[in-house]
mmCIF file of C-alpha atoms and ligand atoms in Angstrom:
data_model
loop_
_atom_site.group_PDB
_atom_site.id
_atom_site.type_symbol
_atom_site.label_atom_id
_atom_site.label_comp_id
_atom_site.label_asym_id
_atom_site.label_seq_id
_atom_site.Cartn_x
_atom_site.Cartn_y
_atom_site.Cartn_z
ATOM 1 C CA MET I 1 78.472 56.022 -59.590
ATOM 2 C CA GLN I 2 75.822 54.477 -61.742
ATOM 3 C CA ILE I 3 72.098 55.422 -61.892
ATOM 4 C CA ARG I 4 69.876 52.442 -62.990
ATOM 5 C CA THR I 5 66.408 51.035 -62.744
ATOM 6 C CA GLU I 6 65.706 49.308 -59.392
ATOM 7 C CA THR I 7 65.390 45.531 -59.328
ATOM 8 C CA ILE I 8 63.707 43.088 -56.913
ATOM 9 C CA ASN I 9 67.259 42.329 -55.621
ATOM 10 C CA ASP I 10 67.519 46.084 -54.466
ATOM 11 C CA TYR I 11 64.216 46.158 -52.493
ATOM 12 C CA LYS I 12 65.850 45.238 -49.117
ATOM 13 C CA HIS I 13 68.851 47.618 -49.670
ATOM 14 C CA VAL I 14 66.419 50.487 -50.727
ATOM 15 C CA PHE I 15 64.352 49.867 -47.583
ATOM 16 C CA ASN I 16 67.488 50.214 -45.349
ATOM 17 C CA LEU I 17 68.627 53.294 -47.347
ATOM 18 C CA ASN I 18 65.338 55.155 -46.721
ATOM 19 C CA TYR I 19 65.295 54.089 -43.078
ATOM 20 C CA LEU I 20 68.832 55.541 -42.607
ATOM 21 C CA ALA I 21 68.391 58.763 -44.653
ATOM 22 C CA PHE I 22 65.131 59.613 -42.789
ATOM 23 C CA ASP I 23 66.663 59.352 -39.352
ATOM 24 C CA ASN I 24 65.865 55.870 -38.617
ATOM 25 C CA ARG I 25 62.206 56.230 -39.302
ATOM 26 C CA ASP I 26 60.505 53.679 -41.391
ATOM 27 C CA ASP I 27 57.653 55.786 -42.840
ATOM 28 C CA GLU I 28 59.236 56.537 -46.173
ATOM 29 C CA ALA I 29 60.683 53.003 -46.398
ATOM 30 C CA LYS I 30 57.207 51.616 -46.014
ATOM 31 C CA LEU I 31 55.712 54.220 -48.442
ATOM 32 C CA VAL I 32 58.120 52.870 -51.065
ATOM 33 C CA GLU I 33 56.799 49.376 -50.487
ATOM 34 C CA ARG I 34 53.175 50.471 -50.698
ATOM 35 C CA ILE I 35 53.766 52.253 -53.945
ATOM 36 C CA ARG I 36 55.507 49.253 -55.487
ATOM 37 C CA PHE I 37 52.462 47.112 -55.059
ATOM 38 C CA SER I 38 49.951 49.775 -56.282
ATOM 39 C CA ASN I 39 48.777 50.789 -59.597
ATOM 40 C CA CYS I 40 50.729 54.117 -59.501
ATOM 41 C CA PHE I 41 54.110 52.343 -59.643
ATOM 42 C CA ILE I 42 56.176 52.904 -62.667
ATOM 43 C CA ARG I 43 59.146 50.390 -62.734
ATOM 44 C CA GLN I 44 61.350 52.471 -64.924
ATOM 45 C CA LEU I 45 60.976 55.498 -62.476
ATOM 46 C CA SER I 46 62.165 53.811 -59.456
ATOM 47 C CA LEU I 47 65.894 54.496 -59.742
ATOM 48 C CA VAL I 48 68.920 53.515 -57.614
ATOM 49 C CA ALA I 49 72.342 55.175 -57.467
ATOM 50 C CA GLU I 50 75.038 52.472 -57.101
ATOM 51 C CA GLU I 51 78.663 52.922 -55.987
ATOM 52 C CA GLN I 52 81.012 50.017 -55.777
ATOM 53 C CA GLU I 53 78.098 47.530 -55.701
ATOM 54 C CA GLU I 54 76.406 49.398 -52.939
ATOM 55 C CA ILE I 55 72.972 51.201 -53.110
ATOM 56 C CA VAL I 56 73.787 54.771 -52.106
ATOM 57 C CA GLY I 57 70.636 56.528 -53.427
ATOM 58 C CA HIS I 58 67.072 56.097 -54.391
ATOM 59 C CA VAL I 59 64.260 58.256 -55.949
ATOM 60 C CA LEU I 60 60.703 57.252 -56.960
ATOM 61 C CA PHE I 61 58.326 58.890 -59.253
ATOM 62 C CA SER I 62 54.688 57.729 -59.244
ATOM 63 C CA LYS I 63 51.450 58.282 -61.057
ATOM 64 C CA ALA I 64 48.990 60.898 -59.663
ATOM 65 C CA LYS I 65 46.251 62.941 -60.939
ATOM 66 C CA ILE I 66 45.126 66.524 -61.577
ATOM 67 C CA ILE I 67 41.465 66.933 -61.248
ATOM 68 C CA GLN I 68 40.453 69.729 -63.734
ATOM 69 C CA GLU I 69 36.954 71.029 -64.665
ATOM 70 C CA ASP I 70 37.186 69.085 -67.979
ATOM 71 C CA GLY I 71 38.370 65.980 -66.567
ATOM 72 C CA GLU I 72 41.503 64.239 -65.048
ATOM 73 C CA LYS I 73 45.068 64.579 -66.247
ATOM 74 C CA GLU I 74 47.890 62.049 -65.321
ATOM 75 C CA VAL I 75 50.935 63.546 -63.888
ATOM 76 C CA LEU I 76 53.853 62.308 -61.606
ATOM 77 C CA VAL I 77 54.862 62.956 -58.185
ATOM 78 C CA LEU I 78 58.459 62.534 -56.869
ATOM 79 C CA ALA I 79 58.667 61.059 -53.410
ATOM 80 C CA PRO I 80 60.562 59.750 -51.604
ATOM 81 C CA MET I 81 64.161 60.333 -52.382
ATOM 82 C CA ALA I 82 67.093 59.278 -50.134
ATOM 83 C CA VAL I 83 70.865 59.382 -50.299
ATOM 84 C CA ASN I 84 73.066 57.627 -47.788
ATOM 85 C CA PRO I 85 74.029 60.283 -45.194
ATOM 86 C CA SER I 86 77.695 59.235 -45.470
ATOM 87 C CA VAL I 87 77.776 60.283 -49.168
ATOM 88 C CA GLN I 88 75.354 63.298 -49.310
ATOM 89 C CA LYS I 89 76.258 66.673 -50.861
ATOM 90 C CA LYS I 90 78.249 64.888 -53.677
ATOM 91 C CA GLY I 91 75.773 65.274 -56.358
ATOM 92 C CA ILE I 92 73.983 61.843 -56.184
ATOM 93 C CA GLY I 93 70.617 63.302 -55.448
ATOM 94 C CA SER I 94 70.897 65.775 -58.286
ATOM 95 C CA ASN I 95 71.886 62.795 -60.707
ATOM 96 C CA LEU I 96 69.035 60.785 -59.559
ATOM 97 C CA ILE I 97 66.591 63.749 -60.064
ATOM 98 C CA LYS I 98 67.891 64.571 -63.521
ATOM 99 C CA GLU I 99 67.840 61.035 -64.776
ATOM 100 C CA GLY I 100 64.183 60.665 -63.424
ATOM 101 C CA LEU I 101 63.088 63.857 -65.173
ATOM 102 C CA ARG I 102 64.721 62.732 -68.487
ATOM 103 C CA ARG I 103 63.009 59.358 -68.335
ATOM 104 C CA ALA I 104 59.685 60.887 -67.299
ATOM 105 C CA LYS I 105 59.768 63.164 -70.318
ATOM 106 C CA ASP I 106 60.680 60.170 -72.603
ATOM 107 C CA LEU I 107 57.537 58.294 -71.208
ATOM 108 C CA GLY I 108 55.431 61.353 -72.193
ATOM 109 C CA TYR I 109 54.694 62.842 -68.976
ATOM 110 C CA GLY I 110 54.370 66.814 -68.929
ATOM 111 C CA LEU I 111 54.304 67.658 -65.294
ATOM 112 C CA VAL I 112 56.092 66.465 -62.108
ATOM 113 C CA PHE I 113 54.974 67.612 -58.644
ATOM 114 C CA LEU I 114 56.576 67.354 -55.284
ATOM 115 C CA ILE I 115 56.525 68.577 -51.852
ATOM 116 C CA GLY I 116 60.067 69.554 -50.814
ATOM 117 C CA HIS I 117 62.723 71.876 -49.836
ATOM 118 C CA PRO I 118 62.203 75.213 -51.784
ATOM 119 C CA ASN I 119 66.052 75.796 -51.854
ATOM 120 C CA TYR I 120 66.903 72.371 -53.331
ATOM 121 C CA TYR I 121 64.482 71.704 -56.135
ATOM 122 C CA PRO I 122 64.417 74.928 -58.273
ATOM 123 C CA LYS I 123 67.655 74.163 -59.841
ATOM 124 C CA PHE I 124 66.042 71.285 -61.690
ATOM 125 C CA GLY I 125 63.148 73.420 -62.965
ATOM 126 C CA PHE I 126 60.759 73.050 -60.052
ATOM 127 C CA GLN I 127 58.804 76.211 -59.183
ATOM 128 C CA PRO I 128 55.900 76.956 -56.809
ATOM 129 C CA ALA I 129 52.867 75.142 -58.100
ATOM 130 C CA ARG I 130 50.132 77.288 -56.750
ATOM 131 C CA ASN I 131 51.555 80.256 -58.808
ATOM 132 C CA HIS I 132 50.458 78.194 -61.779
ATOM 133 C CA GLY I 133 46.907 77.547 -60.812
ATOM 134 C CA MET I 134 47.496 74.235 -59.043
ATOM 135 C CA GLU I 135 45.972 73.199 -55.636
ATOM 136 C CA LEU I 136 46.675 70.695 -52.980
ATOM 137 C CA THR I 137 44.284 69.824 -50.145
ATOM 138 C CA GLN I 138 45.323 66.271 -49.186
ATOM 139 C CA PHE I 139 48.322 67.722 -47.292
ATOM 140 C CA GLU I 140 48.625 71.000 -45.398
ATOM 141 C CA VAL I 141 51.804 72.644 -46.665
ATOM 142 C CA PRO I 142 53.224 76.145 -47.397
ATOM 143 C CA ASP I 143 52.999 77.547 -50.913
ATOM 144 C CA ASP I 144 56.866 77.419 -51.531
ATOM 145 C CA VAL I 145 57.256 73.678 -50.830
ATOM 146 C CA PHE I 146 54.392 72.460 -53.122
ATOM 147 C CA MET I 147 56.445 72.514 -56.435
ATOM 148 C CA VAL I 148 55.855 71.565 -60.087
ATOM 149 C CA CYS I 149 58.330 70.969 -62.967
ATOM 150 C CA GLU I 150 57.240 71.424 -66.489
ATOM 151 C CA LEU I 151 58.644 68.652 -68.727
ATOM 152 C CA ILE I 152 56.723 69.374 -72.002
ATOM 153 C CA GLU I 153 56.419 73.177 -72.947
ATOM 154 C CA GLY I 154 52.864 74.426 -72.640
ATOM 155 C CA GLU I 155 51.715 71.865 -70.059
ATOM 156 C CA LEU I 156 51.451 74.327 -67.234
ATOM 157 C CA GLN I 157 49.401 76.657 -69.101
ATOM 158 C CA GLN I 158 47.035 74.020 -70.300
ATOM 159 C CA THR I 159 46.578 72.501 -66.788
ATOM 160 C CA ASN I 160 44.597 73.957 -63.748
ATOM 161 C CA GLY I 161 43.261 71.967 -60.926
ATOM 162 C CA GLU I 162 43.760 70.002 -57.844
ATOM 163 C CA LEU I 163 46.770 67.360 -57.425
ATOM 164 C CA ARG I 164 45.555 64.153 -56.028
ATOM 165 C CA TYR I 165 48.258 61.881 -54.684
ATOM 166 C CA PRO I 166 47.295 58.231 -55.053
ATOM 167 C CA PRO I 167 45.690 56.650 -51.780
ATOM 168 C CA VAL I 168 48.816 54.811 -50.939
ATOM 169 C CA PHE I 169 50.352 58.024 -49.933
ATOM 170 C CA LEU I 170 47.787 58.680 -47.280
ATOM 171 C CA GLY I 171 49.048 55.700 -45.257
HETATM 172 C C1 COA Q 201 67.637 65.506 -49.917
HETATM 173 C C2 COA Q 201 68.771 64.536 -50.385
HETATM 174 C C3 COA Q 201 68.139 63.273 -51.141
HETATM 175 C C4 COA Q 201 69.787 65.179 -51.293
HETATM 176 O O1 COA Q 201 70.794 64.289 -51.777
HETATM 177 P P1 COA Q 201 72.314 64.667 -52.084
HETATM 178 O O2 COA Q 201 72.898 63.523 -52.872
HETATM 179 O O3 COA Q 201 72.964 65.195 -50.873
HETATM 180 O O4 COA Q 201 72.033 65.921 -53.092
HETATM 181 P P2 COA Q 201 73.001 66.637 -53.938
HETATM 182 O O5 COA Q 201 74.507 66.316 -53.668
HETATM 183 O O6 COA Q 201 72.522 66.604 -55.284
HETATM 184 O O7 COA Q 201 72.813 68.281 -53.528
HETATM 185 C C5 COA Q 201 72.927 68.574 -52.031
HETATM 186 C C6 COA Q 201 73.708 69.704 -51.991
HETATM 187 O O8 COA Q 201 75.092 69.545 -52.254
HETATM 188 C C7 COA Q 201 75.561 70.364 -53.269
HETATM 189 N N1 COA Q 201 76.450 69.651 -53.974
HETATM 190 C C8 COA Q 201 76.153 68.959 -55.151
HETATM 191 N N2 COA Q 201 77.167 68.414 -55.638
HETATM 192 C C9 COA Q 201 78.259 68.735 -54.766
HETATM 193 C C10 COA Q 201 79.614 68.303 -54.761
HETATM 194 N N3 COA Q 201 80.213 67.671 -55.697
HETATM 195 N N4 COA Q 201 80.321 68.860 -53.662
HETATM 196 C C11 COA Q 201 79.773 69.616 -52.708
HETATM 197 N N5 COA Q 201 78.457 69.853 -52.724
HETATM 198 C C12 COA Q 201 77.784 69.460 -53.856
HETATM 199 C C13 COA Q 201 74.340 70.797 -53.911
HETATM 200 O O9 COA Q 201 74.584 72.107 -54.600
HETATM 201 C C14 COA Q 201 73.355 70.914 -52.846
HETATM 202 O O10 COA Q 201 73.388 72.095 -52.234
HETATM 203 P P3 COA Q 201 72.140 72.972 -51.635
HETATM 204 O O11 COA Q 201 71.719 72.196 -50.375
HETATM 205 O O12 COA Q 201 72.555 74.371 -51.685
HETATM 206 O O13 COA Q 201 71.046 72.754 -52.830
HETATM 207 C C15 COA Q 201 69.520 63.971 -49.116
HETATM 208 O O14 COA Q 201 70.094 65.024 -48.473
HETATM 209 C C16 COA Q 201 68.703 63.017 -48.269
HETATM 210 O O15 COA Q 201 68.621 61.788 -48.509
HETATM 211 N N6 COA Q 201 68.226 63.605 -47.220
HETATM 212 C C17 COA Q 201 67.318 62.756 -46.102
HETATM 213 C C18 COA Q 201 65.969 62.435 -46.772
HETATM 214 C C19 COA Q 201 65.162 63.610 -47.405
HETATM 215 O O16 COA Q 201 64.993 64.669 -46.680
HETATM 216 N N7 COA Q 201 64.773 63.395 -48.608
HETATM 217 C C20 COA Q 201 64.083 64.391 -49.240
HETATM 218 C C21 COA Q 201 62.700 64.505 -48.990
HETATM 219 S S1 COA Q 201 61.575 63.212 -49.714
#
């Protein structure tokens, strides 16, 4: 299995993968398309997992903002993520997240946020964001699913405010 940057040739396969992974619903597949054509898209942070020339996984990290008293800070949000149901629970999702976090840190990002399963993401360093003075009002979600991962030490302590997902996430 290889993790690499998504290319234009992958777009249709990534659409189908998201459709399949999210129970034949196209919301997430269409979200990926909207993000790609927006200014929150970072090409190197749209990653695919390839196995025998087939796209079996995809994860996307995009630009978002924390609105603080002293201004705005650019952060990342992880969404969506999909692994082909026929090869789930083999570590493909984990490898995609780890590579994405590594690249995000290399690009200089200090914080990554997501809304996700509270049992899955802590092993990668994600923790409940509201415990660290972060807020989210765009989506109504329980405290334990709104999570943050600190990539650069000290970033969590220096940052307090409301996470704003880019408009493309709102449909
Ligand atoms: C969420 C999702 C991307 C995870 O992908 P995945 O490739 O199955 O993830 P992993 O294999 O890394 O981890 C899944 C589980 O398998 C376990 N696992 C990892 N490697 C394993 C291996 N070699 N053998 C057996 N189990 C393994 C992990 O410990 C993890 O267990 P947990 O549920 O207790 O945390 C995938 O389930 C999916 O596409 N779901 C539908 C879409 C979705 O909900 N996306 C997330 C919201 S945006």
